[in-house]
């Protein structure tokens, strides 16, 4: 595949890596980043799973999973009502599978409240068969909900998409505090894989200023690769395929491939706890 020829990274990992993709703000490119990174790694031979725990189910839509094919899905897997085999769906992309999100996730918060060790439920479900995959991306809801907390407890790493727009840093300090609390408590191995700047408009001085401000505040936590505003990124979900498959040559695809390469090149970040 043409995409593979543009990878410069060669890093690999020898235990399953679990990455929670999260930002409590919506509309920051969280799901788009999840499915395109997952696709980029799948096409170079990594066994990749997307776990869609956002009740909106946008990652499932973006990977072509119809509403009628989402049960059992993430909610049933989450609480142990469905096995891995029953929950997983293949996608049109080799090596890429998904446990789809469905509307029942919206009521899962209430179900979890009365459960003992409610923040550990997802981790227990994932541990059973996580070695089926090289890397698992958890697409979290756009909130610091109990679902997101479960993802942070289950993951080794957090990837934070951050839009280069006004108020970009708003709420980020709360997310960072939550990550620190979980790392100091139920999940000591949790770290920040990085922050990826999204929706960058090179014609707009504001984007450049926000990017500069974010790098000053967060330093090396910010990936060098920046995801641009790109019409093809916006179009791809309506066709049920990631942009790097929809139009491999567009600026958005180039950026996500570069981001995947950057992650592979700096795979020591994924080896910290191995």
GROMACS .gro file of C-alpha atoms in nm:
model
  274
    1UNK     CA    1   0.000   0.000   0.000
    2UNK     CA    2   0.124   0.347  -0.091
    3UNK     CA    3   0.068   0.469   0.264
    4UNK     CA    4   0.332   0.236   0.405
    5UNK     CA    5   0.607   0.384   0.191
    6UNK     CA    6   0.574   0.714   0.375
    7UNK     CA    7   0.645   0.580   0.723
    8UNK     CA    8   0.979   0.674   0.867
    9UNK     CA    9   0.930   0.518   1.211
   10UNK     CA   10   1.029   0.164   1.291
   11UNK     CA   11   0.950   0.142   1.661
   12UNK     CA   12   0.758  -0.159   1.784
   13UNK     CA   13   0.644  -0.277   2.125
   14UNK     CA   14   0.640  -0.621   2.276
   15UNK     CA   15   0.334  -0.598   2.499
   16UNK     CA   16  -0.009  -0.462   2.417
   17UNK     CA   17  -0.022  -0.085   2.447
   18UNK     CA   18  -0.349   0.081   2.551
   19UNK     CA   19  -0.394   0.446   2.463
   20UNK     CA   20  -0.688   0.654   2.590
   21UNK     CA   21  -0.763   0.936   2.346
   22UNK     CA   22  -0.937   1.205   2.544
   23UNK     CA   23  -1.021   1.570   2.589
   24UNK     CA   24  -1.315   1.687   2.795
   25UNK     CA   25  -1.396   1.943   2.527
   26UNK     CA   26  -1.586   1.824   2.222
   27UNK     CA   27  -1.503   1.912   1.864
   28UNK     CA   28  -1.125   1.892   1.903
   29UNK     CA   29  -1.060   1.611   1.654
   30UNK     CA   30  -1.051   1.334   1.914
   31UNK     CA   31  -1.235   1.069   1.715
   32UNK     CA   32  -1.075   1.167   1.384
   33UNK     CA   33  -0.734   1.132   1.546
   34UNK     CA   34  -0.828   0.794   1.695
   35UNK     CA   35  -0.945   0.630   1.374
   36UNK     CA   36  -0.670   0.771   1.153
   37UNK     CA   37  -0.388   0.680   1.389
   38UNK     CA   38  -0.541   0.334   1.427
   39UNK     CA   39  -0.560   0.296   1.050
   40UNK     CA   40  -0.206   0.423   0.993
   41UNK     CA   41  -0.066   0.165   1.234
   42UNK     CA   42  -0.287  -0.114   1.099
   43UNK     CA   43  -0.169  -0.071   0.740
   44UNK     CA   44   0.193  -0.126   0.846
   45UNK     CA   45   0.102  -0.456   1.007
   46UNK     CA   46   0.016  -0.372   1.369
   47UNK     CA   47  -0.289  -0.551   1.511
   48UNK     CA   48  -0.508  -0.260   1.619
   49UNK     CA   49  -0.836  -0.234   1.809
   50UNK     CA   50  -1.049   0.076   1.852
   51UNK     CA   51  -1.273   0.064   2.159
   52UNK     CA   52  -1.549   0.320   2.110
   53UNK     CA   53  -1.688   0.419   2.451
   54UNK     CA   54  -1.835   0.750   2.335
   55UNK     CA   55  -2.218   0.718   2.333
   56UNK     CA   56  -2.223   0.921   2.011
   57UNK     CA   57  -2.048   0.630   1.839
   58UNK     CA   58  -1.864   0.852   1.593
   59UNK     CA   59  -1.558   0.628   1.576
   60UNK     CA   60  -1.786   0.342   1.478
   61UNK     CA   61  -1.949   0.553   1.208
   62UNK     CA   62  -1.609   0.669   1.086
   63UNK     CA   63  -1.499   0.308   1.044
   64UNK     CA   64  -1.813   0.207   0.856
   65UNK     CA   65  -2.003   0.020   1.129
   66UNK     CA   66  -2.378   0.056   1.072
   67UNK     CA   67  -2.610   0.134   1.364
   68UNK     CA   68  -2.776  -0.205   1.316
   69UNK     CA   69  -2.440  -0.380   1.368
   70UNK     CA   70  -2.343  -0.231   1.706
   71UNK     CA   71  -2.509  -0.477   1.944
   72UNK     CA   72  -2.351  -0.629   2.138
   73UNK     CA   73  -2.091  -0.356   2.154
   74UNK     CA   74  -1.891  -0.145   2.393
   75UNK     CA   75  -2.155  -0.123   2.664
   76UNK     CA   76  -2.206  -0.500   2.676
   77UNK     CA   77  -1.830  -0.562   2.663
   78UNK     CA   78  -1.772  -0.303   2.934
   79UNK     CA   79  -1.990  -0.479   3.190
   80UNK     CA   80  -1.908  -0.836   3.087
   81UNK     CA   81  -2.239  -0.916   2.918
   82UNK     CA   82  -2.060  -0.998   2.591
   83UNK     CA   83  -1.730  -1.170   2.519
   84UNK     CA   84  -1.446  -1.028   2.311
   85UNK     CA   85  -1.555  -1.245   2.018
   86UNK     CA   86  -1.915  -1.126   2.041
   87UNK     CA   87  -1.821  -0.759   2.072
   88UNK     CA   88  -1.551  -0.716   1.807
   89UNK     CA   89  -1.631  -0.617   1.448
   90UNK     CA   90  -1.388  -0.636   1.159
   91UNK     CA   91  -1.347  -0.321   0.950
   92UNK     CA   92  -1.268  -0.281   0.582
   93UNK     CA   93  -0.905  -0.220   0.682
   94UNK     CA   94  -0.678  -0.519   0.736
   95UNK     CA   95  -0.553  -0.559   1.095
   96UNK     CA   96  -0.805  -0.304   1.228
   97UNK     CA   97  -1.101  -0.410   1.444
   98UNK     CA   98  -1.348  -0.215   1.654
   99UNK     CA   99  -1.574  -0.271   1.950
  100UNK     CA  100  -1.848  -0.030   1.847
  101UNK     CA  101  -2.015   0.232   2.058
  102UNK     CA  102  -2.392   0.230   2.084
  103UNK     CA  103  -2.659   0.444   2.247
  104UNK     CA  104  -2.676   0.215   2.551
  105UNK     CA  105  -2.347   0.368   2.668
  106UNK     CA  106  -2.543   0.680   2.763
  107UNK     CA  107  -2.708   0.490   3.048
  108UNK     CA  108  -2.397   0.302   3.154
  109UNK     CA  109  -2.284   0.580   3.390
  110UNK     CA  110  -2.591   0.518   3.606
  111UNK     CA  111  -2.533   0.142   3.601
  112UNK     CA  112  -2.173   0.186   3.717
  113UNK     CA  113  -2.246   0.418   4.008
  114UNK     CA  114  -2.362   0.142   4.242
  115UNK     CA  115  -2.090  -0.106   4.147
  116UNK     CA  116  -1.797  -0.180   4.373
  117UNK     CA  117  -1.461  -0.080   4.219
  118UNK     CA  118  -1.658   0.098   3.946
  119UNK     CA  119  -1.347   0.268   3.804
  120UNK     CA  120  -1.184  -0.072   3.741
  121UNK     CA  121  -1.462  -0.238   3.539
  122UNK     CA  122  -1.319  -0.168   3.192
  123UNK     CA  123  -0.967  -0.269   3.293
  124UNK     CA  124  -1.092  -0.611   3.405
  125UNK     CA  125  -1.273  -0.662   3.074
  126UNK     CA  126  -0.971  -0.561   2.865
  127UNK     CA  127  -0.721  -0.772   3.060
  128UNK     CA  128  -0.894  -1.094   2.960
  129UNK     CA  129  -0.778  -1.094   2.596
  130UNK     CA  130  -0.574  -0.781   2.537
  131UNK     CA  131  -0.287  -0.984   2.387
  132UNK     CA  132  -0.496  -1.030   2.071
  133UNK     CA  133  -0.375  -0.682   1.973
  134UNK     CA  134  -0.054  -0.482   1.956
  135UNK     CA  135  -0.227  -0.156   2.039
  136UNK     CA  136  -0.573  -0.057   2.161
  137UNK     CA  137  -0.708   0.295   2.119
  138UNK     CA  138  -0.995   0.392   2.350
  139UNK     CA  139  -1.206   0.673   2.204
  140UNK     CA  140  -1.340   0.846   2.515
  141UNK     CA  141  -1.650   1.066   2.560
  142UNK     CA  142  -1.586   1.443   2.554
  143UNK     CA  143  -1.614   1.470   2.931
  144UNK     CA  144  -1.440   1.362   3.251
  145UNK     CA  145  -1.711   1.106   3.311
  146UNK     CA  146  -1.695   0.769   3.482
  147UNK     CA  147  -1.649   0.614   3.137
  148UNK     CA  148  -1.341   0.830   3.079
  149UNK     CA  149  -1.208   0.750   3.426
  150UNK     CA  150  -1.241   0.379   3.344
  151UNK     CA  151  -1.043   0.434   3.025
  152UNK     CA  152  -0.768   0.617   3.214
  153UNK     CA  153  -0.747   0.337   3.470
  154UNK     CA  154  -0.725   0.074   3.192
  155UNK     CA  155  -0.469   0.256   2.973
  156UNK     CA  156  -0.093   0.297   2.995
  157UNK     CA  157  -0.094   0.619   2.793
  158UNK     CA  158  -0.307   0.924   2.726
  159UNK     CA  159  -0.317   1.104   2.391
  160UNK     CA  160  -0.473   1.450   2.405
  161UNK     CA  161  -0.593   1.621   2.086
  162UNK     CA  162  -0.600   1.999   2.132
  163UNK     CA  163  -0.748   2.236   1.877
  164UNK     CA  164  -0.548   2.545   1.784
  165UNK     CA  165  -0.834   2.780   1.860
  166UNK     CA  166  -0.920   3.035   2.125
  167UNK     CA  167  -0.969   2.876   2.470
  168UNK     CA  168  -0.762   2.574   2.357
  169UNK     CA  169  -0.611   2.537   2.704
  170UNK     CA  170  -0.945   2.585   2.880
  171UNK     CA  171  -1.019   2.279   3.090
  172UNK     CA  172  -0.685   2.115   3.011
  173UNK     CA  173  -0.553   2.175   3.362
  174UNK     CA  174  -0.849   1.982   3.505
  175UNK     CA  175  -0.777   1.690   3.271
  176UNK     CA  176  -0.409   1.697   3.370
  177UNK     CA  177  -0.508   1.691   3.739
  178UNK     CA  178  -0.734   1.393   3.678
  179UNK     CA  179  -0.456   1.208   3.496
  180UNK     CA  180  -0.218   1.281   3.784
  181UNK     CA  181  -0.470   1.163   4.043
  182UNK     CA  182  -0.521   0.835   3.859
  183UNK     CA  183  -0.145   0.789   3.810
  184UNK     CA  184  -0.096   0.850   4.183
  185UNK     CA  185  -0.376   0.609   4.268
  186UNK     CA  186  -0.530   0.316   4.080
  187UNK     CA  187  -0.303   0.327   3.771
  188UNK     CA  188   0.062   0.412   3.851
  189UNK     CA  189   0.176   0.321   3.498
  190UNK     CA  190  -0.035   0.592   3.333
  191UNK     CA  191   0.157   0.858   3.143
  192UNK     CA  192   0.093   1.121   2.878
  193UNK     CA  193   0.196   0.991   2.537
  194UNK     CA  194   0.161   1.343   2.402
  195UNK     CA  195  -0.057   1.633   2.296
  196UNK     CA  196  -0.141   1.667   1.928
  197UNK     CA  197  -0.243   2.005   1.790
  198UNK     CA  198  -0.543   1.982   1.557
  199UNK     CA  199  -0.746   2.208   1.327
  200UNK     CA  200  -0.440   2.418   1.249
  201UNK     CA  201  -0.504   2.687   0.987
  202UNK     CA  202  -0.178   2.824   0.850
  203UNK     CA  203  -0.367   3.121   0.702
  204UNK     CA  204  -0.480   3.222   1.047
  205UNK     CA  205  -0.250   3.407   1.285
  206UNK     CA  206  -0.455   3.279   1.579
  207UNK     CA  207  -0.361   2.917   1.504
  208UNK     CA  208   0.008   3.002   1.503
  209UNK     CA  209  -0.023   3.199   1.827
  210UNK     CA  210  -0.218   2.926   2.004
  211UNK     CA  211   0.031   2.662   1.889
  212UNK     CA  212   0.316   2.873   2.025
  213UNK     CA  213   0.136   2.927   2.356
  214UNK     CA  214   0.060   2.557   2.395
  215UNK     CA  215   0.422   2.462   2.327
  216UNK     CA  216   0.541   2.716   2.583
  217UNK     CA  217   0.309   2.570   2.847
  218UNK     CA  218   0.344   2.198   2.768
  219UNK     CA  219   0.690   2.182   2.612
  220UNK     CA  220   0.803   1.840   2.492
  221UNK     CA  221   0.464   1.687   2.564
  222UNK     CA  222   0.345   1.842   2.234
  223UNK     CA  223   0.409   1.643   1.916
  224UNK     CA  224   0.590   1.824   1.636
  225UNK     CA  225   0.330   1.706   1.386
  226UNK     CA  226   0.031   1.939   1.355
  227UNK     CA  227  -0.303   1.830   1.205
  228UNK     CA  228  -0.435   2.096   0.964
  229UNK     CA  229  -0.786   2.204   0.891
  230UNK     CA  230  -0.869   2.008   0.578
  231UNK     CA  231  -1.193   1.958   0.390
  232UNK     CA  232  -1.110   1.595   0.313
  233UNK     CA  233  -1.087   1.519   0.685
  234UNK     CA  234  -1.442   1.653   0.719
  235UNK     CA  235  -1.573   1.454   0.422
  236UNK     CA  236  -1.429   1.112   0.503
  237UNK     CA  237  -1.661   1.011   0.794
  238UNK     CA  238  -1.970   1.036   0.574
  239UNK     CA  239  -1.821   0.757   0.363
  240UNK     CA  240  -1.740   0.543   0.666
  241UNK     CA  241  -1.366   0.541   0.604
  242UNK     CA  242  -1.070   0.727   0.758
  243UNK     CA  243  -0.924   1.014   0.560
  244UNK     CA  244  -0.595   0.834   0.500
  245UNK     CA  245  -0.793   0.575   0.302
  246UNK     CA  246  -1.042   0.822   0.152
  247UNK     CA  247  -0.769   1.047   0.012
  248UNK     CA  248  -0.415   0.931   0.099
  249UNK     CA  249  -0.258   1.231  -0.075
  250UNK     CA  250  -0.443   1.513   0.101
  251UNK     CA  251  -0.282   1.734   0.364
  252UNK     CA  252  -0.485   1.574   0.643
  253UNK     CA  253  -0.370   1.224   0.550
  254UNK     CA  254  -0.009   1.333   0.525
  255UNK     CA  255  -0.034   1.482   0.874
  256UNK     CA  256  -0.184   1.172   1.037
  257UNK     CA  257   0.073   0.947   0.870
  258UNK     CA  258   0.346   1.181   0.996
  259UNK     CA  259   0.197   1.166   1.347
  260UNK     CA  260   0.196   0.786   1.342
  261UNK     CA  261   0.557   0.792   1.224
  262UNK     CA  262   0.648   1.032   1.503
  263UNK     CA  263   0.493   0.800   1.759
  264UNK     CA  264   0.686   0.505   1.615
  265UNK     CA  265   1.011   0.700   1.601
  266UNK     CA  266   0.974   0.792   1.967
  267UNK     CA  267   0.847   0.450   2.072
  268UNK     CA  268   1.060   0.471   2.385
  269UNK     CA  269   0.754   0.653   2.520
  270UNK     CA  270   0.564   0.330   2.469
  271UNK     CA  271   0.838   0.128   2.639
  272UNK     CA  272   0.855   0.322   2.964
  273UNK     CA  273   0.664   0.061   3.162
  274UNK     CA  274   0.778  -0.251   2.976
   0.00000   0.00000   0.00000
